[in-house]
CSV table of C-alpha atoms in Angstrom, one decimal:
chain,number,residue,atom,x,y,z
A,2,MET,CA,0.0,0.0,0.0
A,3,ALA,CA,1.2,3.6,-0.6
A,4,ALA,CA,0.5,6.9,1.1
A,5,GLU,CA,-1.6,9.0,-1.3
A,6,ILE,CA,-1.6,12.8,-1.1
A,7,VAL,CA,-5.3,13.4,-0.8
A,8,ASN,CA,-7.5,15.7,1.3
A,9,PRO,CA,-10.8,14.0,2.4
A,10,ARG,CA,-13.2,16.4,4.0
A,11,SER,CA,-16.7,16.3,5.3
A,12,ASP,CA,-18.6,19.5,4.5
A,13,SER,CA,-21.2,18.8,7.2
A,14,ASP,CA,-18.7,18.5,10.0
A,15,THR,CA,-18.1,21.9,11.5
A,16,GLY,CA,-15.4,20.7,13.9
A,17,GLN,CA,-16.8,23.2,16.4
A,18,ASP,CA,-18.8,22.6,19.6
A,19,GLY,CA,-22.3,23.9,19.7
A,20,GLY,CA,-22.6,24.4,15.9
A,21,ALA,CA,-20.2,27.4,15.8
A,22,GLU,CA,-19.0,28.6,12.4
A,23,PRO,CA,-16.1,26.2,11.3
A,24,LEU,CA,-12.6,27.5,11.3
A,25,ASP,CA,-12.4,26.5,7.6
A,26,SER,CA,-14.8,29.4,6.7
A,27,PHE,CA,-12.3,32.1,7.4
A,28,ASP,CA,-8.8,30.4,7.3
A,29,PRO,CA,-7.6,28.5,4.3
A,30,ALA,CA,-5.0,26.6,6.4
A,31,PHE,CA,-7.9,25.0,8.3
A,32,ALA,CA,-9.7,24.2,5.1
A,33,LEU,CA,-6.7,22.5,3.7
A,34,HIS,CA,-6.2,20.4,6.8
A,35,ARG,CA,-9.7,19.3,7.3
A,36,GLY,CA,-9.8,15.5,7.5
A,37,GLY,CA,-6.0,15.3,7.4
A,38,LYS,CA,-3.5,15.7,4.5
A,39,MET,CA,-3.0,12.1,3.6
A,40,ALA,CA,-4.7,8.7,3.2
A,41,VAL,CA,-3.8,5.1,2.2
A,42,GLN,CA,-4.4,3.6,-1.2
A,43,ALA,CA,-4.0,0.0,-2.5
A,44,THR,CA,-1.4,-0.8,-5.1
A,45,VAL,CA,-3.2,-3.9,-6.2
A,46,PRO,CA,-6.8,-4.4,-7.3
A,47,VAL,CA,-9.4,-6.2,-5.2
A,48,ARG,CA,-12.3,-6.5,-7.7
A,49,ASP,CA,-13.6,-10.0,-7.2
A,50,LYS,CA,-13.1,-13.2,-5.2
A,51,ASP,CA,-10.0,-14.2,-7.1
A,52,ASP,CA,-8.3,-10.9,-6.3
A,53,LEU,CA,-9.4,-11.2,-2.7
A,54,SER,CA,-8.0,-14.7,-2.4
A,55,LEU,CA,-4.6,-13.5,-3.7
A,56,ALA,CA,-4.4,-10.2,-1.7
A,57,TYR,CA,-5.7,-11.8,1.5
A,58,THR,CA,-6.5,-15.3,2.5
A,59,PRO,CA,-5.6,-17.9,1.4
A,60,GLY,CA,-2.9,-16.4,-1.0
A,61,VAL,CA,-1.3,-14.3,1.7
A,62,ALA,CA,-0.4,-17.3,3.7
A,63,LYS,CA,2.1,-18.5,1.1
A,64,VAL,CA,3.9,-15.2,1.3
A,65,CYS,CA,3.8,-15.1,5.1
A,66,SER,CA,5.2,-18.6,5.3
A,67,ALA,CA,8.0,-17.8,2.9
A,68,ILE,CA,9.0,-14.8,4.9
A,69,ALA,CA,9.0,-16.8,8.1
A,70,GLU,CA,11.5,-19.2,6.5
A,71,GLN,CA,13.5,-16.5,4.8
A,72,PRO,CA,13.1,-13.2,6.7
A,73,ASP,CA,14.9,-11.1,4.1
A,74,LEU,CA,12.0,-11.8,1.7
A,75,VAL,CA,10.0,-9.2,3.7
A,76,HIS,CA,11.9,-6.5,1.6
A,77,ASP,CA,10.6,-8.0,-1.6
A,78,TYR,CA,7.1,-9.0,-0.8
A,79,THR,CA,5.9,-6.1,1.5
A,80,TRP,CA,6.3,-2.4,1.5
A,81,LYS,CA,8.9,-2.4,4.3
A,82,SER,CA,11.8,-1.3,2.1
A,83,SER,CA,9.9,1.7,0.8
A,84,VAL,CA,8.3,3.1,3.9
A,85,VAL,CA,9.6,5.4,6.7
A,86,ALA,CA,8.3,6.0,10.2
A,87,VAL,CA,8.1,9.7,11.0
A,88,VAL,CA,8.4,9.7,14.8
A,89,THR,CA,7.9,12.6,17.2
A,90,ASP,CA,7.1,13.2,20.8
A,91,GLY,CA,5.8,16.7,20.1
A,92,THR,CA,8.4,18.4,22.3
A,93,ALA,CA,10.1,20.8,19.8
A,94,VAL,CA,7.6,21.4,16.9
A,95,LEU,CA,8.4,23.9,14.2
A,96,GLY,CA,9.3,26.7,16.5
A,97,LEU,CA,6.1,26.1,18.5
A,98,GLY,CA,7.9,24.2,21.2
A,99,ASP,CA,6.5,21.5,23.4
A,100,ILE,CA,2.9,21.3,22.2
A,101,GLY,CA,2.4,17.6,22.6
A,102,PRO,CA,1.8,14.6,20.3
A,103,GLU,CA,-1.7,15.4,19.1
A,104,ALA,CA,-0.8,19.0,18.1
A,105,SER,CA,2.3,17.7,16.3
A,106,LEU,CA,0.3,15.5,13.9
A,107,PRO,CA,-0.4,18.2,11.2
A,108,VAL,CA,3.4,18.7,11.0
A,109,MET,CA,4.1,14.9,10.8
A,110,GLU,CA,1.4,14.5,8.1
A,111,GLY,CA,3.1,17.3,6.2
A,112,LYS,CA,6.5,15.6,6.6
A,113,ALA,CA,5.0,12.4,5.3
A,114,ILE,CA,3.5,14.0,2.1
A,115,LEU,CA,6.8,15.8,1.5
A,116,PHE,CA,8.6,12.4,1.6
A,117,LYS,CA,6.1,11.2,-1.1
A,118,GLN,CA,6.0,14.3,-3.2
A,119,PHE,CA,9.7,14.9,-3.4
A,120,GLY,CA,11.3,11.5,-2.9
A,121,GLY,CA,8.7,9.0,-3.9
A,122,VAL,CA,9.0,7.5,-0.4
A,123,ASP,CA,6.0,6.4,1.6
A,124,ALA,CA,5.9,7.6,5.2
A,125,VAL,CA,3.7,7.1,8.2
A,126,PRO,CA,3.3,9.8,11.0
A,127,ILE,CA,3.7,8.4,14.5
A,128,ALA,CA,3.2,10.7,17.4
A,129,LEU,CA,4.2,9.1,20.7
A,130,ASN,CA,2.6,9.9,24.1
A,131,CYS,CA,5.9,9.6,25.9
A,132,THR,CA,9.0,11.7,26.3
A,133,GLY,CA,11.5,9.5,28.2
A,134,VAL,CA,14.6,8.5,26.2
A,135,ASP,CA,14.2,4.8,27.0
A,136,GLU,CA,10.4,4.9,26.5
A,137,ILE,CA,10.8,6.3,23.0
A,138,VAL,CA,13.7,4.0,22.1
A,139,GLU,CA,11.8,0.9,23.2
A,140,THR,CA,8.6,2.0,21.5
A,141,VAL,CA,10.4,2.6,18.2
A,142,VAL,CA,12.4,-0.6,18.4
A,143,ARG,CA,9.1,-2.5,18.7
A,144,LEU,CA,7.6,-0.7,15.8
A,145,ALA,CA,10.7,-1.1,13.6
A,146,PRO,CA,9.8,-4.4,11.9
A,147,SER,CA,7.2,-2.5,9.8
A,148,PHE,CA,9.6,0.1,8.4
A,149,GLY,CA,12.6,0.4,6.3
A,150,GLY,CA,13.8,3.6,8.1
A,151,VAL,CA,13.1,5.9,10.9
A,152,ASN,CA,12.9,9.7,10.6
A,153,LEU,CA,13.0,11.3,14.0
A,154,GLU,CA,11.3,14.7,14.0
A,155,ASP,CA,10.8,17.6,16.4
A,156,ILE,CA,12.3,16.0,19.5
A,157,SER,CA,13.9,18.4,21.8
A,158,ALA,CA,17.6,18.5,22.6
A,159,PRO,CA,19.6,17.1,24.2
A,160,ARG,CA,17.4,14.0,24.4
A,161,CYS,CA,17.3,13.8,20.6
A,162,PHE,CA,21.0,13.0,20.4
A,163,GLU,CA,20.8,10.1,22.8
A,164,ILE,CA,17.6,8.7,21.2
A,165,GLU,CA,19.1,8.7,17.8
A,166,ARG,CA,22.3,7.1,19.0
A,167,LYS,CA,20.5,4.3,21.0
A,168,LEU,CA,18.1,3.6,18.1
A,169,GLN,CA,20.9,3.2,15.6
A,170,GLU,CA,22.7,0.9,17.9
A,171,ARG,CA,19.7,-1.3,18.3
A,172,LEU,CA,18.3,-1.2,14.7
A,173,ASP,CA,19.7,-2.3,11.4
A,174,ILE,CA,17.8,0.2,9.4
A,175,PRO,CA,18.6,3.9,8.9
A,176,VAL,CA,17.7,6.3,11.8
A,177,PHE,CA,17.9,9.9,10.9
A,178,HIS,CA,17.0,13.0,13.0
A,179,ASP,CA,16.1,15.5,10.3
A,180,ASP,CA,16.2,18.5,12.5
A,181,GLN,CA,19.9,17.8,12.9
A,182,HIS,CA,21.2,16.2,9.8
A,183,GLY,CA,18.8,17.5,7.1
A,184,THR,CA,19.6,21.1,8.2
A,185,ALA,CA,23.3,20.3,8.2
A,186,VAL,CA,23.3,18.8,4.7
A,187,VAL,CA,21.5,21.7,3.1
A,188,THR,CA,23.6,24.3,5.0
A,189,LEU,CA,26.8,22.6,3.8
A,190,ALA,CA,25.5,22.5,0.2
A,191,ALA,CA,24.7,26.2,0.3
A,192,LEU,CA,28.1,27.1,2.0
A,193,ARG,CA,30.0,25.1,-0.6
A,194,ASN,CA,28.4,27.1,-3.4
A,195,ALA,CA,28.8,30.4,-1.6
A,196,ALA,CA,32.5,29.6,-1.2
A,197,ARG,CA,32.7,28.6,-4.9
A,198,LEU,CA,31.1,31.9,-5.9
A,199,SER,CA,33.7,33.9,-3.9
A,200,GLY,CA,36.6,31.8,-5.2
A,201,ARG,CA,37.4,30.3,-1.8
A,202,GLU,CA,37.6,26.9,-0.3
A,203,ILE,CA,35.7,25.9,2.8
A,204,GLY,CA,39.0,25.4,4.5
A,205,GLN,CA,39.6,29.1,4.2
A,206,LEU,CA,36.5,30.1,6.1
A,207,ARG,CA,35.8,30.8,9.8
A,208,ALA,CA,32.2,30.2,10.8
A,209,VAL,CA,30.1,31.2,13.8
A,210,ILE,CA,26.9,29.3,14.6
A,211,SER,CA,24.2,30.9,16.8
A,212,GLY,CA,22.5,28.0,18.6
A,213,ALA,CA,23.9,24.8,20.2
A,214,GLY,CA,20.8,22.7,19.9
A,215,ALA,CA,20.2,19.8,17.6
A,216,ALA,CA,20.7,21.8,14.3
A,217,GLY,CA,23.7,23.8,15.6
A,218,VAL,CA,25.6,20.8,16.8
A,219,ALA,CA,24.9,18.8,13.7
A,220,ILE,CA,26.0,21.7,11.4
A,221,ALA,CA,29.2,22.1,13.4
A,222,LYS,CA,30.0,18.4,13.1
A,223,MET,CA,29.3,18.4,9.3
A,224,LEU,CA,31.3,21.5,8.7
A,225,VAL,CA,34.3,20.0,10.5
A,226,GLU,CA,33.9,16.8,8.6
A,227,ALA,CA,33.9,18.8,5.4
A,228,GLY,CA,37.1,20.6,6.3
A,229,ILE,CA,35.9,24.1,7.5
A,230,GLY,CA,38.8,26.3,8.6
A,231,ASP,CA,37.3,26.9,12.0
A,232,VAL,CA,33.8,27.0,13.5
A,233,ALA,CA,32.6,28.2,16.9
A,234,LEU,CA,29.1,27.8,18.4
A,235,ALA,CA,27.4,30.1,20.8
A,236,ASP,CA,24.6,29.4,23.2
A,237,ARG,CA,22.7,31.7,25.5
A,238,LYS,CA,25.7,32.1,27.7
A,239,GLY,CA,28.2,32.9,24.9
A,240,ILE,CA,30.8,31.0,22.9
A,241,ILE,CA,31.3,27.3,23.7
A,242,SER,CA,34.8,26.8,24.8
A,243,ALA,CA,36.7,24.1,26.7
A,244,ASP,CA,37.2,26.4,29.7
A,245,ARG,CA,33.5,26.8,30.5
A,246,ALA,CA,32.4,24.8,33.5
A,247,ASP,CA,28.7,24.9,32.7
A,248,LEU,CA,28.7,22.7,29.6
A,249,THR,CA,26.4,19.7,29.1
A,250,ASP,CA,28.0,16.4,27.9
A,251,VAL,CA,27.0,17.3,24.3
A,252,LYS,CA,28.5,20.8,24.5
A,253,ARG,CA,31.6,19.5,26.1
A,254,GLU,CA,32.0,17.1,23.2
A,255,VAL,CA,31.5,20.0,20.8
A,256,ALA,CA,34.1,22.1,22.6
A,257,GLY,CA,36.6,19.4,21.8
A,258,PHE,CA,36.4,19.7,18.0
A,259,THR,CA,35.4,23.3,17.4
A,260,ASN,CA,36.7,26.8,18.2
A,261,LYS,CA,40.3,26.2,17.4
A,262,ALA,CA,40.9,29.9,17.8
A,263,ALA,CA,39.9,29.6,21.5
A,264,LEU,CA,37.4,32.4,21.3
A,265,THR,CA,35.5,33.5,24.4
A,266,GLY,CA,32.8,36.0,25.1
A,267,SER,CA,29.6,36.6,23.3
A,268,LEU,CA,28.3,35.7,19.8
A,269,GLU,CA,28.9,39.3,18.8
A,270,ASP,CA,32.5,39.0,19.9
A,271,ALA,CA,33.0,35.9,17.8
A,272,LEU,CA,31.5,37.6,14.7
A,273,ALA,CA,34.2,40.1,14.5
A,274,GLY,CA,36.2,39.2,11.4
A,275,ALA,CA,34.2,36.0,10.8
A,276,ASP,CA,33.5,34.8,7.3
A,277,VAL,CA,30.2,33.0,7.9
A,278,PHE,CA,27.2,33.5,10.3
A,279,ILE,CA,24.8,30.5,10.6
A,280,GLY,CA,21.7,31.2,12.7
A,281,VAL,CA,19.6,28.3,14.1
A,282,SER,CA,18.5,29.8,17.4
A,283,GLY,CA,16.1,32.6,16.9
A,284,GLY,CA,16.8,35.9,18.6
A,285,THR,CA,18.3,39.0,16.9
A,286,VAL,CA,21.9,39.7,16.0
A,287,ALA,CA,22.8,43.4,16.2
A,288,GLU,CA,23.6,45.1,12.9
A,289,SER,CA,26.9,46.3,14.3
A,290,ALA,CA,27.9,42.7,14.8
A,291,VAL,CA,27.1,41.8,11.2
A,292,ALA,CA,29.0,44.9,10.1
A,293,SER,CA,32.1,43.6,12.0
A,294,MET,CA,32.3,40.5,9.9
A,295,ALA,CA,34.9,40.0,7.2
A,296,SER,CA,34.5,41.5,3.7
A,297,GLY,CA,32.6,39.2,1.5
A,298,ALA,CA,30.9,37.4,4.4
A,299,PHE,CA,28.0,34.9,4.2
A,300,VAL,CA,25.0,35.3,6.4
A,301,PHE,CA,22.7,32.2,6.8
A,302,ALA,CA,20.0,33.5,9.2
A,303,MET,CA,17.6,30.5,9.3
A,304,ALA,CA,15.3,31.1,12.2
A,305,ASN,CA,11.6,31.1,11.3
A,306,PRO,CA,9.5,33.1,10.9
A,307,ASN,CA,11.9,35.9,11.9
A,308,PRO,CA,15.6,35.5,10.8
A,309,GLU,CA,18.3,36.4,13.3
A,310,VAL,CA,19.4,39.0,10.8
A,311,HIS,CA,16.8,40.5,8.4
A,312,PRO,CA,17.9,40.0,4.8
A,313,ASP,CA,17.7,43.8,4.2
A,314,VAL,CA,20.2,44.3,6.9
A,315,ALA,CA,22.4,41.3,5.9
A,316,HIS,CA,22.6,42.5,2.3
A,317,LYS,CA,24.3,45.7,3.4
A,318,TYR,CA,27.4,43.7,4.5
A,319,ALA,CA,27.2,40.2,3.2
A,320,ALA,CA,28.0,38.8,-0.3
A,321,VAL,CA,25.5,35.9,0.1
A,322,VAL,CA,22.4,35.8,2.3
A,323,ALA,CA,20.3,32.8,3.0
A,324,THR,CA,17.3,32.3,5.3
A,325,GLY,CA,14.8,29.5,6.2
A,326,ARG,CA,12.0,31.3,4.5
A,327,SER,CA,10.5,30.6,1.1
A,328,ASP,CA,9.8,34.3,0.4
A,329,PHE,CA,13.5,35.2,0.1
A,330,PRO,CA,16.2,33.7,-2.2
A,331,ASN,CA,18.4,30.9,-1.0
A,332,GLN,CA,16.0,29.1,1.3
A,333,ILE,CA,17.8,26.5,3.5
A,334,ASN,CA,15.0,24.0,3.5
A,335,ASN,CA,15.3,20.4,4.8
A,336,VAL,CA,13.0,19.1,2.1
A,337,LEU,CA,16.0,19.5,-0.3
A,338,ALA,CA,17.7,16.7,1.7
A,339,PHE,CA,15.6,14.1,3.6
A,340,PRO,CA,13.5,12.7,0.7
A,341,GLY,CA,16.5,11.9,-1.4
A,342,ILE,CA,18.6,10.7,1.5
A,343,PHE,CA,16.0,8.2,2.5
A,344,ALA,CA,15.2,7.2,-1.1
A,345,GLY,CA,18.9,6.5,-1.7
A,346,ALA,CA,19.3,4.6,1.6
A,347,LEU,CA,16.2,2.5,1.0
A,348,GLN,CA,17.2,1.8,-2.6
A,349,VAL,CA,20.3,-0.1,-1.4
A,350,ARG,CA,18.7,-1.3,1.8
A,351,ALA,CA,21.3,0.6,3.8
A,352,SER,CA,21.7,-0.4,7.5
A,353,ARG,CA,22.5,3.2,8.5
A,354,ILE,CA,23.1,6.7,7.2
A,355,THR,CA,26.7,7.5,7.5
A,356,GLU,CA,28.6,10.8,7.6
A,357,GLY,CA,29.9,10.0,4.1
A,358,MET,CA,26.4,9.6,2.8
A,359,LYS,CA,25.4,13.0,4.3
A,360,ILE,CA,28.4,14.6,2.7
A,361,ALA,CA,27.6,13.0,-0.6
A,362,ALA,CA,24.1,14.4,-0.3
A,363,ALA,CA,25.4,17.9,0.3
A,364,GLU,CA,27.8,17.7,-2.6
A,365,ALA,CA,25.0,16.4,-4.9
A,366,LEU,CA,22.7,19.1,-3.8
A,367,ALA,CA,25.3,21.8,-4.4
A,368,SER,CA,26.1,20.4,-7.9
A,369,VAL,CA,22.5,20.9,-9.0
A,370,VAL,CA,23.1,24.7,-9.1
A,371,GLY,CA,25.9,24.2,-11.6
A,372,ASP,CA,26.8,27.1,-13.8
A,373,ASP,CA,23.8,29.1,-12.8
A,374,LEU,CA,25.5,29.9,-9.5
A,375,ALA,CA,24.8,33.5,-8.3
A,376,ALA,CA,24.6,35.4,-5.1
A,377,ASP,CA,20.8,34.8,-5.0
A,378,TYR,CA,21.1,31.2,-6.2
A,379,VAL,CA,23.5,29.1,-4.1
A,380,ILE,CA,20.9,26.5,-3.3
A,381,PRO,CA,18.2,25.0,-5.7
A,382,SER,CA,14.5,25.3,-5.1
A,383,PRO,CA,12.7,22.3,-3.5
A,384,PHE,CA,10.6,22.2,-6.7
A,385,ASP,CA,13.6,21.7,-8.9
A,386,GLU,CA,13.0,18.2,-10.2
A,387,ARG,CA,16.7,17.4,-10.5
A,388,VAL,CA,17.2,17.6,-6.7
A,389,ALA,CA,15.8,14.3,-5.4
A,390,PRO,CA,17.3,12.1,-8.2
A,391,ALA,CA,20.7,13.7,-7.7
A,392,VAL,CA,20.7,13.2,-3.9
A,393,THR,CA,19.2,9.7,-4.2
A,394,ALA,CA,22.0,8.5,-6.6
A,395,ALA,CA,24.8,10.1,-4.6
A,396,VAL,CA,23.6,8.6,-1.3
A,397,ALA,CA,23.1,5.1,-2.8
A,398,ALA,CA,26.6,5.3,-4.3
A,399,ALA,CA,28.1,6.4,-1.0
A,400,ALA,CA,26.3,3.7,0.9
A,401,ARG,CA,27.9,1.1,-1.4
A,402,ALA,CA,31.3,2.7,-1.0
A,403,GLU,CA,31.1,2.7,2.8
A,404,GLY,CA,29.9,-0.9,3.0
A,405,VAL,CA,26.5,-0.3,4.5
A,406,ALA,CA,24.5,-1.2,1.4
A,407,ARG,CA,22.8,-4.7,1.3
A,408,ARG,CA,21.9,-4.7,-2.3
């Protein structure tokens, strides 16, 4: 069966107590969401008793018995290898914060239809009514036989790091926290092209990241893996450095591989002379701090809906400006990454998604821009039909090269 992008609605259902006017009548977002954004459709016909006997009993028994004898056949005779679980606990939803599992479902449905629309991958939203690390891990492990991969979504830091690590240790299918790695892949792709536009290599750049949560930590790790000259992260208390006594385990780990310049002080202090600003925290960065950056700097202010640096301000000082918004050029949008990454991993039945596969995805995404590279075009549009095939092929090839592919 496959997830179909449909929008069933009941015109007679107001969805309001006491017969009040439905929200649909004055807000198109509610009208679009009525009844949910997805459904399930069959991929085989059930028109008569012969079809029924093949699709269900007694025909299905033959397939079940074969899988029981040879478990790997599940990949060939069910949808397992083409479906992803989109799992959340609703604790860090799209800038809305801890709104709970029920309220997270519209976002998870949206994620599922993006998987289908942009990567041809079926996905099932799963909102969990638990927040403990071990509870989530145990629940997902028990659900895993039905899925070819697990996309963790909108789970707050620092729990998200431990949940992902424990799940990947226990499962032999890809586990991918998109808030971390999807953001990092697209950021690296945009940065590669911005550097190419300016005639520089990534190794010549010093970057400063505002935010040491899931996205900030993942971006830092990927930039270091890609050979960045130096990168420093800042949290609410300032630059993360090894001499700080208030660091969490995750931040202490980060301090060990970032900030080679041993910077201390505030985010604004670190921006003086920096080549790159990457914002994944919200808040506002003073214009004077942006003005203190190096000539030809890049500003990637990705907070939504309000970028840390408004593009009008950033353009006064930066050679390349990117945001997380669709109404400005150079949108850093995770949908450029996760559909193709999972499509490539599922295509080769990868046991995990490696750093090499993520780097390959970023390089493939950057290559789509090609000779059209410009200050307002360092990253392709999510609607560019070349994106998903390029990322899929690159990830599949990297999985084979790294020995995690099983076909």
